[in-house]
Coordinates of C-alpha atoms and ligand atoms in Angstrom, one line a residue:
M1 CA -42.7 -116.1 -13.4
R2 CA -46.1 -117.2 -14.6
M3 CA -47.6 -116.2 -18.0
Y4 CA -51.1 -116.0 -16.3
D5 CA -49.9 -113.2 -14.0
I6 CA -48.3 -111.3 -16.8
I7 CA -51.5 -111.4 -18.8
E8 CA -53.5 -110.4 -15.8
R9 CA -51.2 -107.4 -14.9
K10 CA -51.4 -106.1 -18.5
R11 CA -55.2 -106.7 -18.6
D12 CA -55.5 -104.5 -15.5
G13 CA -53.4 -101.7 -16.9
H14 CA -50.1 -102.2 -15.1
E15 CA -46.7 -101.5 -16.6
L16 CA -44.8 -104.8 -17.4
S17 CA -41.1 -105.0 -16.5
C18 CA -38.4 -105.8 -19.1
E19 CA -38.1 -109.2 -17.5
E20 CA -41.8 -110.0 -17.8
I21 CA -41.8 -109.0 -21.5
A22 CA -38.6 -110.9 -22.2
F23 CA -40.1 -114.0 -20.5
A24 CA -43.3 -113.9 -22.6
V25 CA -41.4 -113.4 -25.9
S26 CA -38.6 -116.0 -25.3
G27 CA -41.1 -118.5 -23.9
Y28 CA -43.3 -118.2 -26.9
V29 CA -40.4 -118.6 -29.3
A30 CA -39.2 -121.6 -27.4
G31 CA -42.6 -123.2 -27.6
D32 CA -43.1 -123.1 -23.8
I33 CA -46.0 -120.7 -24.0
P34 CA -49.0 -121.6 -26.1
D35 CA -50.7 -119.4 -28.8
Y36 CA -53.7 -118.8 -26.7
Q37 CA -51.8 -117.2 -23.9
I38 CA -49.8 -114.9 -26.2
S39 CA -53.1 -114.1 -28.0
A40 CA -54.5 -113.0 -24.7
L41 CA -51.5 -110.9 -23.9
L42 CA -51.6 -109.3 -27.4
M43 CA -55.3 -108.4 -26.8
A44 CA -54.4 -106.9 -23.4
I45 CA -51.7 -104.8 -25.0
F46 CA -54.0 -103.8 -27.8
L47 CA -56.6 -102.6 -25.2
Q48 CA -54.3 -101.1 -22.6
G49 CA -51.4 -99.8 -24.8
M50 CA -47.8 -99.8 -23.6
T51 CA -45.5 -97.1 -22.1
D52 CA -42.4 -96.1 -24.2
A53 CA -40.2 -98.2 -21.8
E54 CA -42.4 -101.3 -22.4
T55 CA -42.4 -100.8 -26.2
T56 CA -38.7 -100.5 -26.2
A57 CA -38.4 -103.6 -24.1
L58 CA -40.7 -105.5 -26.4
T59 CA -38.7 -104.4 -29.4
L60 CA -35.4 -105.5 -27.9
A61 CA -36.9 -108.8 -26.7
M62 CA -38.1 -109.5 -30.2
M63 CA -34.9 -108.4 -31.8
N64 CA -32.9 -110.6 -29.5
S65 CA -35.1 -113.7 -30.2
G66 CA -32.8 -114.5 -33.0
D67 CA -29.6 -113.5 -34.8
V68 CA -28.8 -109.9 -35.3
V69 CA -27.2 -109.1 -38.6
D70 CA -23.9 -107.2 -38.6
L71 CA -23.6 -105.2 -41.8
S72 CA -20.6 -103.2 -40.6
E73 CA -18.3 -105.4 -42.6
L74 CA -19.9 -104.1 -45.8
P75 CA -17.8 -101.4 -47.4
G76 CA -20.5 -98.7 -47.4
A77 CA -23.7 -97.4 -45.9
S78 CA -26.6 -99.9 -45.4
L79 CA -30.1 -98.7 -46.3
D80 CA -33.5 -100.0 -45.4
K81 CA -37.1 -98.9 -45.7
H82 CA -40.3 -100.2 -44.2
S83 CA -43.9 -99.4 -44.7
T84 CA -46.5 -99.8 -41.9
G85 CA -48.7 -101.5 -44.5
G86 CA -51.3 -100.4 -47.0
V87 CA -53.4 -101.5 -49.9
G88 CA -51.6 -101.7 -53.2
D89 CA -48.4 -100.4 -51.5
K90 CA -45.7 -101.9 -53.6
T91 CA -43.1 -99.1 -53.1
S92 CA -40.5 -101.5 -51.6
L93 CA -40.4 -103.5 -54.8
A94 CA -39.7 -100.3 -56.7
I95 CA -37.2 -98.6 -54.4
V96 CA -34.9 -101.5 -53.7
P97 CA -33.8 -101.8 -57.4
M98 CA -33.9 -98.0 -57.7
L99 CA -31.5 -97.6 -54.9
M100 CA -29.3 -100.4 -56.2
A101 CA -29.1 -98.5 -59.5
M102 CA -28.5 -95.2 -57.8
T103 CA -25.8 -96.3 -55.4
Q104 CA -23.8 -98.8 -57.6
G105 CA -21.7 -100.3 -54.8
R106 CA -21.6 -97.1 -52.7
A107 CA -24.3 -98.5 -50.4
F108 CA -26.2 -101.7 -49.7
V109 CA -30.0 -102.1 -49.7
A110 CA -30.6 -104.8 -47.0
K111 CA -34.3 -105.1 -47.1
M112 CA -36.1 -107.4 -44.7
S113 CA -39.8 -107.6 -45.6
G114 CA -43.0 -109.1 -44.3
R115 CA -46.1 -111.0 -45.5
G116 CA -49.6 -109.7 -45.9
L117 CA -51.1 -108.7 -42.6
G118 CA -54.9 -108.1 -42.2
H119 CA -56.2 -106.3 -45.2
T120 CA -52.7 -105.2 -46.3
G121 CA -50.5 -106.9 -48.8
G122 CA -46.9 -108.0 -48.1
T123 CA -43.8 -107.6 -50.1
L124 CA -42.8 -111.3 -49.6
D125 CA -46.1 -112.6 -51.0
K126 CA -45.8 -110.3 -54.0
L127 CA -42.2 -111.5 -54.7
E128 CA -43.3 -115.1 -54.4
S129 CA -45.6 -114.7 -57.3
I130 CA -42.4 -114.6 -59.4
P131 CA -41.7 -118.3 -60.0
G132 CA -38.6 -119.5 -58.2
F133 CA -38.1 -116.3 -56.1
R134 CA -36.5 -117.3 -52.8
I135 CA -37.1 -114.9 -49.9
G136 CA -35.5 -117.3 -47.4
L137 CA -31.8 -116.7 -48.0
S138 CA -29.4 -118.0 -45.4
H139 CA -27.3 -115.3 -43.7
D140 CA -24.3 -116.2 -45.9
E141 CA -26.4 -116.0 -49.1
F142 CA -27.9 -112.7 -47.9
M143 CA -24.4 -111.2 -47.3
Q144 CA -23.1 -112.6 -50.6
T145 CA -26.0 -111.2 -52.6
L146 CA -25.6 -107.8 -50.9
R147 CA -21.8 -107.7 -51.7
K148 CA -22.3 -108.9 -55.2
H149 CA -25.4 -106.9 -56.3
G150 CA -25.8 -104.2 -53.7
G151 CA -29.3 -105.3 -52.7
A152 CA -31.5 -108.2 -51.4
I153 CA -35.0 -108.7 -50.2
V154 CA -35.5 -111.4 -47.6
G155 CA -38.1 -112.5 -45.1
Q156 CA -37.5 -112.8 -41.4
T157 CA -37.2 -116.6 -41.8
G158 CA -35.2 -118.9 -39.7
S159 CA -33.0 -117.2 -37.3
L160 CA -33.9 -113.6 -37.8
V161 CA -36.5 -112.2 -35.5
P162 CA -38.4 -115.5 -35.1
A163 CA -40.6 -113.8 -32.4
D164 CA -42.0 -111.3 -35.0
K165 CA -42.7 -114.0 -37.5
L166 CA -44.7 -116.0 -34.9
I167 CA -46.4 -113.0 -33.3
Y168 CA -47.2 -111.3 -36.6
A169 CA -49.1 -114.4 -37.9
L170 CA -51.0 -114.6 -34.6
R171 CA -51.9 -110.8 -34.7
D172 CA -53.2 -111.3 -38.2
V173 CA -55.9 -113.6 -37.1
T174 CA -56.7 -112.3 -33.6
A175 CA -57.7 -108.7 -34.5
T176 CA -54.6 -107.2 -32.8
V177 CA -52.9 -105.6 -35.7
N178 CA -53.5 -101.9 -35.4
S179 CA -51.8 -101.1 -32.1
I180 CA -49.0 -98.6 -31.9
P181 CA -46.7 -100.6 -29.6
L182 CA -47.3 -103.8 -31.5
I183 CA -46.6 -102.2 -34.9
A184 CA -43.7 -100.2 -33.6
S185 CA -42.0 -103.2 -32.0
S186 CA -42.7 -105.5 -34.9
I187 CA -41.2 -103.1 -37.4
M188 CA -38.3 -101.8 -35.4
S189 CA -37.2 -105.3 -34.1
K190 CA -36.9 -106.3 -37.8
K191 CA -35.2 -103.1 -38.8
L192 CA -32.7 -103.3 -35.9
A193 CA -32.0 -107.0 -36.5
A194 CA -31.5 -106.5 -40.2
G195 CA -28.6 -104.2 -39.3
A196 CA -29.1 -101.2 -41.7
T197 CA -27.7 -97.9 -40.5
S198 CA -30.1 -95.6 -42.4
I199 CA -33.8 -96.4 -42.3
V200 CA -36.7 -94.6 -43.8
L201 CA -40.2 -95.6 -42.5
D202 CA -43.3 -95.0 -44.6
V203 CA -46.1 -94.6 -42.1
K204 CA -49.4 -94.9 -43.9
V205 CA -52.4 -93.0 -42.7
G206 CA -56.1 -93.2 -43.8
S207 CA -58.9 -95.6 -44.4
G208 CA -56.6 -98.3 -45.8
A209 CA -53.9 -98.0 -43.2
F210 CA -53.7 -99.3 -39.6
M211 CA -53.4 -95.7 -38.5
K212 CA -56.6 -93.9 -39.4
T213 CA -55.6 -90.3 -38.4
V214 CA -52.6 -88.1 -38.9
P215 CA -52.0 -87.6 -35.1
E216 CA -52.0 -91.4 -34.6
A217 CA -49.6 -91.9 -37.5
I218 CA -47.3 -89.2 -36.1
N219 CA -47.4 -90.9 -32.7
L220 CA -46.4 -94.2 -34.3
A221 CA -43.7 -92.5 -36.3
R222 CA -42.3 -90.7 -33.3
T223 CA -42.2 -94.0 -31.3
M224 CA -40.3 -95.8 -34.1
V225 CA -37.9 -92.9 -34.7
A226 CA -37.1 -92.8 -31.0
I227 CA -36.5 -96.5 -30.7
G228 CA -34.2 -96.5 -33.8
T229 CA -32.3 -93.4 -32.7
A230 CA -31.8 -94.8 -29.2
M231 CA -30.2 -97.8 -30.9
G232 CA -27.8 -95.6 -32.9
R233 CA -29.5 -95.7 -36.3
Q234 CA -30.4 -92.8 -38.5
V235 CA -34.2 -92.9 -38.9
K236 CA -36.7 -90.7 -40.6
A237 CA -40.5 -91.3 -41.2
L238 CA -42.8 -90.1 -43.9
I239 CA -46.5 -89.9 -43.2
T240 CA -48.2 -90.8 -46.5
N241 CA -51.8 -91.0 -47.7
M242 CA -53.6 -94.3 -47.7
N243 CA -57.1 -93.0 -48.3
R244 CA -56.9 -94.8 -51.6
P245 CA -54.8 -97.7 -52.9
L246 CA -51.4 -96.7 -54.2
G247 CA -51.3 -97.2 -57.9
T248 CA -54.0 -99.2 -59.6
A249 CA -53.0 -102.8 -58.8
I250 CA -54.0 -104.7 -55.6
G251 CA -52.9 -108.3 -55.4
N252 CA -49.6 -110.1 -55.7
A253 CA -48.8 -110.8 -59.4
L254 CA -50.8 -107.7 -60.5
E255 CA -48.6 -105.5 -58.3
I256 CA -45.4 -107.0 -59.7
A257 CA -46.7 -106.1 -63.2
E258 CA -47.3 -102.6 -62.0
V259 CA -43.9 -102.3 -60.4
V260 CA -42.4 -103.4 -63.7
E261 CA -44.3 -100.5 -65.4
V262 CA -42.9 -98.0 -62.9
L263 CA -39.4 -99.4 -63.3
H264 CA -39.8 -98.7 -67.1
G265 CA -40.5 -95.0 -66.3
Q266 CA -44.2 -95.5 -66.7
G267 CA -47.0 -96.6 -64.4
P268 CA -49.2 -94.6 -62.1
D269 CA -48.0 -91.1 -61.0
D270 CA -48.7 -91.6 -57.3
L271 CA -46.6 -94.8 -57.1
R272 CA -43.8 -93.3 -59.1
H273 CA -43.8 -90.1 -57.1
E274 CA -43.8 -91.9 -53.7
A275 CA -41.0 -94.2 -54.8
I276 CA -38.9 -91.2 -55.8
M277 CA -39.7 -89.4 -52.6
L278 CA -38.6 -92.4 -50.5
C279 CA -35.3 -92.8 -52.4
R280 CA -34.7 -89.1 -52.0
E281 CA -35.1 -89.2 -48.3
L282 CA -33.0 -92.4 -47.8
M283 CA -30.1 -91.1 -50.0
A284 CA -30.1 -87.8 -48.1
L285 CA -30.4 -89.5 -44.7
A286 CA -27.4 -91.7 -45.5
K287 CA -25.6 -88.6 -46.8
L288 CA -25.0 -90.3 -50.1
E289 CA -26.5 -87.4 -52.1
D290 CA -28.3 -84.2 -51.2
A291 CA -32.1 -84.3 -51.5
E292 CA -32.4 -82.4 -54.8
Q293 CA -29.7 -84.4 -56.5
A294 CA -31.2 -87.7 -55.2
E295 CA -34.6 -86.8 -56.5
L296 CA -33.3 -86.2 -60.0
H297 CA -31.2 -89.3 -59.8
A298 CA -34.2 -91.4 -58.8
Q299 CA -36.2 -90.1 -61.8
Q300 CA -33.2 -90.9 -64.0
V301 CA -32.9 -94.5 -63.0
L302 CA -36.5 -95.1 -63.7
D303 CA -36.5 -93.3 -67.1
D304 CA -33.2 -94.9 -68.4
G305 CA -34.2 -98.5 -67.5
S306 CA -31.3 -99.0 -65.0
A307 CA -33.8 -99.6 -62.1
F308 CA -35.5 -102.3 -64.2
D309 CA -32.2 -103.9 -64.9
A310 CA -31.4 -103.9 -61.2
F311 CA -34.7 -105.6 -60.5
C312 CA -33.9 -108.3 -63.0
T313 CA -30.5 -108.7 -61.3
L314 CA -32.0 -109.0 -57.8
C315 CA -34.7 -111.4 -59.1
A316 CA -32.1 -113.7 -60.8
A317 CA -29.8 -113.5 -57.7
Q318 CA -32.6 -114.8 -55.6
G319 CA -33.6 -117.6 -57.9
G320 CA -36.5 -115.9 -59.6
D321 CA -37.5 -116.4 -63.2
T322 CA -36.8 -113.1 -64.9
S323 CA -38.7 -113.9 -68.0
V324 CA -41.9 -112.9 -66.2
L325 CA -40.4 -109.4 -65.7
H326 CA -39.7 -109.1 -69.4
N327 CA -43.1 -110.4 -70.2
T328 CA -45.6 -109.8 -67.4
A329 CA -48.3 -111.8 -69.2
L330 CA -46.3 -114.9 -68.0
L331 CA -47.0 -114.0 -64.3
P332 CA -49.8 -116.1 -62.7
Q333 CA -53.1 -115.2 -64.4
A334 CA -56.6 -115.6 -63.0
T335 CA -59.1 -118.0 -64.6
C336 CA -62.1 -115.8 -63.7
C337 CA -62.6 -112.1 -64.1
A338 CA -65.3 -109.5 -63.9
N339 CA -65.7 -105.7 -64.2
V340 CA -67.4 -103.3 -61.9
Y341 CA -69.2 -100.6 -63.9
A342 CA -70.3 -97.0 -63.0
P343 CA -74.1 -97.1 -62.6
L344 CA -74.4 -93.4 -63.4
D345 CA -72.5 -90.2 -64.4
G346 CA -70.6 -88.3 -61.6
Y347 CA -67.4 -88.6 -59.7
L348 CA -65.9 -91.6 -57.8
G349 CA -66.6 -90.8 -54.2
S350 CA -64.1 -91.3 -51.3
L351 CA -63.2 -94.9 -50.6
D352 CA -63.0 -97.2 -47.6
T353 CA -59.6 -98.5 -48.7
E354 CA -59.5 -101.2 -46.1
R355 CA -62.7 -102.6 -47.7
I356 CA -60.8 -102.7 -51.0
G357 CA -58.0 -104.6 -49.3
I358 CA -60.6 -107.0 -47.9
A359 CA -62.2 -107.5 -51.3
S360 CA -58.8 -108.5 -52.7
L361 CA -58.2 -110.8 -49.7
V362 CA -61.6 -112.6 -50.0
M363 CA -60.8 -113.2 -53.7
G364 CA -57.7 -115.1 -52.6
A365 CA -54.9 -112.5 -52.6
G366 CA -54.5 -112.6 -48.8
R367 CA -55.0 -114.9 -45.9
A368 CA -58.0 -115.3 -43.7
T369 CA -56.2 -117.7 -41.3
K370 CA -52.4 -117.9 -40.8
D371 CA -52.1 -121.2 -42.8
D372 CA -54.1 -120.1 -45.8
A373 CA -52.4 -120.4 -49.2
I374 CA -52.3 -117.3 -51.4
D375 CA -53.7 -117.1 -54.9
Y376 CA -51.0 -115.0 -56.6
A377 CA -53.2 -114.2 -59.6
A378 CA -56.1 -112.8 -57.5
G379 CA -56.8 -109.2 -57.0
I380 CA -58.2 -105.9 -58.3
R381 CA -57.2 -103.3 -60.8
L382 CA -58.9 -100.1 -59.6
L383 CA -59.0 -98.0 -62.8
K384 CA -60.7 -95.0 -61.2
H385 CA -59.7 -93.2 -58.1
P386 CA -61.7 -90.8 -55.8
G387 CA -62.4 -87.6 -57.6
D388 CA -62.2 -89.1 -61.1
A389 CA -65.1 -88.2 -63.4
V390 CA -67.0 -91.3 -64.5
H391 CA -69.7 -91.9 -67.0
K392 CA -72.4 -94.6 -66.7
G393 CA -70.9 -97.8 -68.0
N394 CA -67.3 -96.9 -67.4
V395 CA -65.2 -99.7 -65.9
I396 CA -64.3 -98.7 -62.4
A397 CA -62.5 -101.9 -61.4
E398 CA -61.4 -105.2 -62.8
L399 CA -61.6 -108.2 -60.5
Y400 CA -59.5 -111.4 -60.8
A401 CA -60.1 -114.7 -58.9
S402 CA -60.0 -118.5 -59.3
S403 CA -63.8 -119.0 -59.1
K404 CA -67.1 -117.2 -59.7
E405 CA -67.9 -117.5 -56.0
K406 CA -64.7 -115.7 -55.0
L407 CA -65.4 -113.0 -57.6
S408 CA -68.9 -112.5 -56.1
A409 CA -67.4 -112.2 -52.6
G410 CA -65.0 -109.5 -53.9
E411 CA -67.8 -107.7 -55.8
A412 CA -70.0 -107.7 -52.6
E413 CA -67.1 -106.1 -50.6
L414 CA -66.5 -103.5 -53.3
A415 CA -70.1 -102.6 -53.6
R416 CA -69.9 -101.5 -49.9
T417 CA -67.4 -98.8 -50.7
I418 CA -67.7 -97.6 -54.3
S419 CA -70.0 -94.7 -54.7
I420 CA -70.7 -92.2 -57.4
V421 CA -71.2 -88.6 -56.2
D422 CA -72.3 -85.3 -57.7
T423 CA -69.6 -83.2 -56.1
Q424 CA -66.0 -83.9 -56.8
P425 CA -64.2 -84.9 -53.6
A426 CA -61.3 -82.5 -52.7
P427 CA -57.9 -83.7 -53.7
E428 CA -55.7 -85.0 -50.8
P429 CA -52.0 -84.8 -50.3
L430 CA -49.7 -87.7 -50.9
L431 CA -47.3 -86.6 -48.1
Y432 CA -48.7 -85.2 -44.8
A433 CA -45.5 -84.8 -42.7
M434 CA -42.0 -86.0 -42.0
V435 CA -40.8 -87.1 -38.6
D436 CA -37.1 -87.2 -37.6
T437 CA -35.0 -86.6 -34.5
D438 CA -35.7 -82.8 -34.8
G439 CA -39.4 -83.4 -34.5
V440 CA -42.4 -83.3 -36.8
H441 CA -42.3 -81.3 -40.0
L442 CA -45.8 -80.8 -41.3
E443 CA -46.2 -80.4 -45.1
P444 CA -48.6 -77.5 -45.5
A445 CA -48.1 -77.3 -49.2
A446 CA -48.2 -81.1 -49.4
E447 CA -46.5 -83.0 -52.2
P448 CA -48.4 -83.1 -55.5
A449 CA -52.1 -83.7 -54.6
L450 CA -53.7 -86.9 -55.4
N451 CA -55.9 -85.3 -58.0
N452 CA -56.0 -87.1 -61.2
S453 CA -56.3 -83.8 -63.1
I454 CA -52.7 -83.0 -62.2
P455 CA -50.6 -83.6 -65.2
A456 CA -48.0 -86.4 -65.0
T457 CA -44.5 -85.3 -64.0
H458 CA -42.9 -87.5 -66.6
Ligands
LIG1 N1 -45.7 -104.0 -40.7 C1 -45.0 -104.8 -39.9 O1 -43.9 -105.2 -40.2 N2 -45.5 -105.1 -38.7 C2 -46.7 -104.6 -38.3 O2 -47.1 -104.9 -37.2 C3 -47.4 -103.8 -39.2 C4 -46.9 -103.5 -40.4

């Protein structure tokens, strides 16, 4: 088999066989196939798409590129959640400790996370802004942490899904991220290899997501639910709004600080609500609690501080310095900051959320090439959201970076998307639909709308 022929066949729109897909994936992981040939194949897949059979073959080839974790020895259900990626999307960091506090040894939250990709942030980068936090646990450490504390968050380092680690980094810098087969196989190979039996997928849709329309997001959700179900897992997907960042913080240490607020029963309503919703669905999917009971329980662990305590436990178990959680001013802090002010009275207009992710990235919070270092302190606090009334001179956003040049680059990106309008933009739902093995359940009434005039639920 020759890599050249495989690229050519995909370029010309043919269906690749399982053997061809496995050859490309295993050859790349072994170092026999160079970056440029896999990049060409990724671009051909991006342009031509893949059949369901090809996507499943790609998922299995990636999953089998390394070890597959067997969680069946744990005395309880194993839970996992994954987001397709968004801006300011820090829900994993909130829900892992929430679920640890809710399940108390009845289940295990075995979370395998990723790094920032394109304009989106990554849970691992956020966690690494906590001094000492180790995302690269060995298999034994992972299992021990799960048994002892009920939860762990790790990267797909070393032997777990090495193919995704390599391909993910390549996609990030070759404009091949937002492709349904590539996203579905990337996510599901990790979910299947990480071993959890119940998996909730948060499929983001909107200007800050890889999927820009609800039908596309539903298509991605269906693909992933089908792959997971075929592999014997319980899988459900939520289609959630990414037409604006989730919460106010965008950037690694800033997002950790916001998660700490939510875990103290405070923080932005949208983030709190989405975290509660994801816990509810995961608990119900694993049949640990019914949905109503789980929703109340999720609120309770935020409001009584037990989710925060679980986050400190998780952080300490993975080598992190918990003093930064007790005092978030100790997290990395930027040396330069600037504000973006409203130039006139009106309402904040709709946003190109991807642009906001890029603004944060160019200030240092993300990577432009796969070897770039992250500036953990860099990022944005978006104090106003679409539909908020603003008066001339109000602060719309705070920007954080390590130099004036980086701040200016971020300001220039933000200026391309922040607008003040006369007519208040219509509120949008937080949840559009849920997808499970029974099909698509649209949410006509939608969960509480993202209108800031709606009173807080806590
Ligand atoms: N998240 C992933 O893990 N992989 C993708 O391809 C996109 C989002």
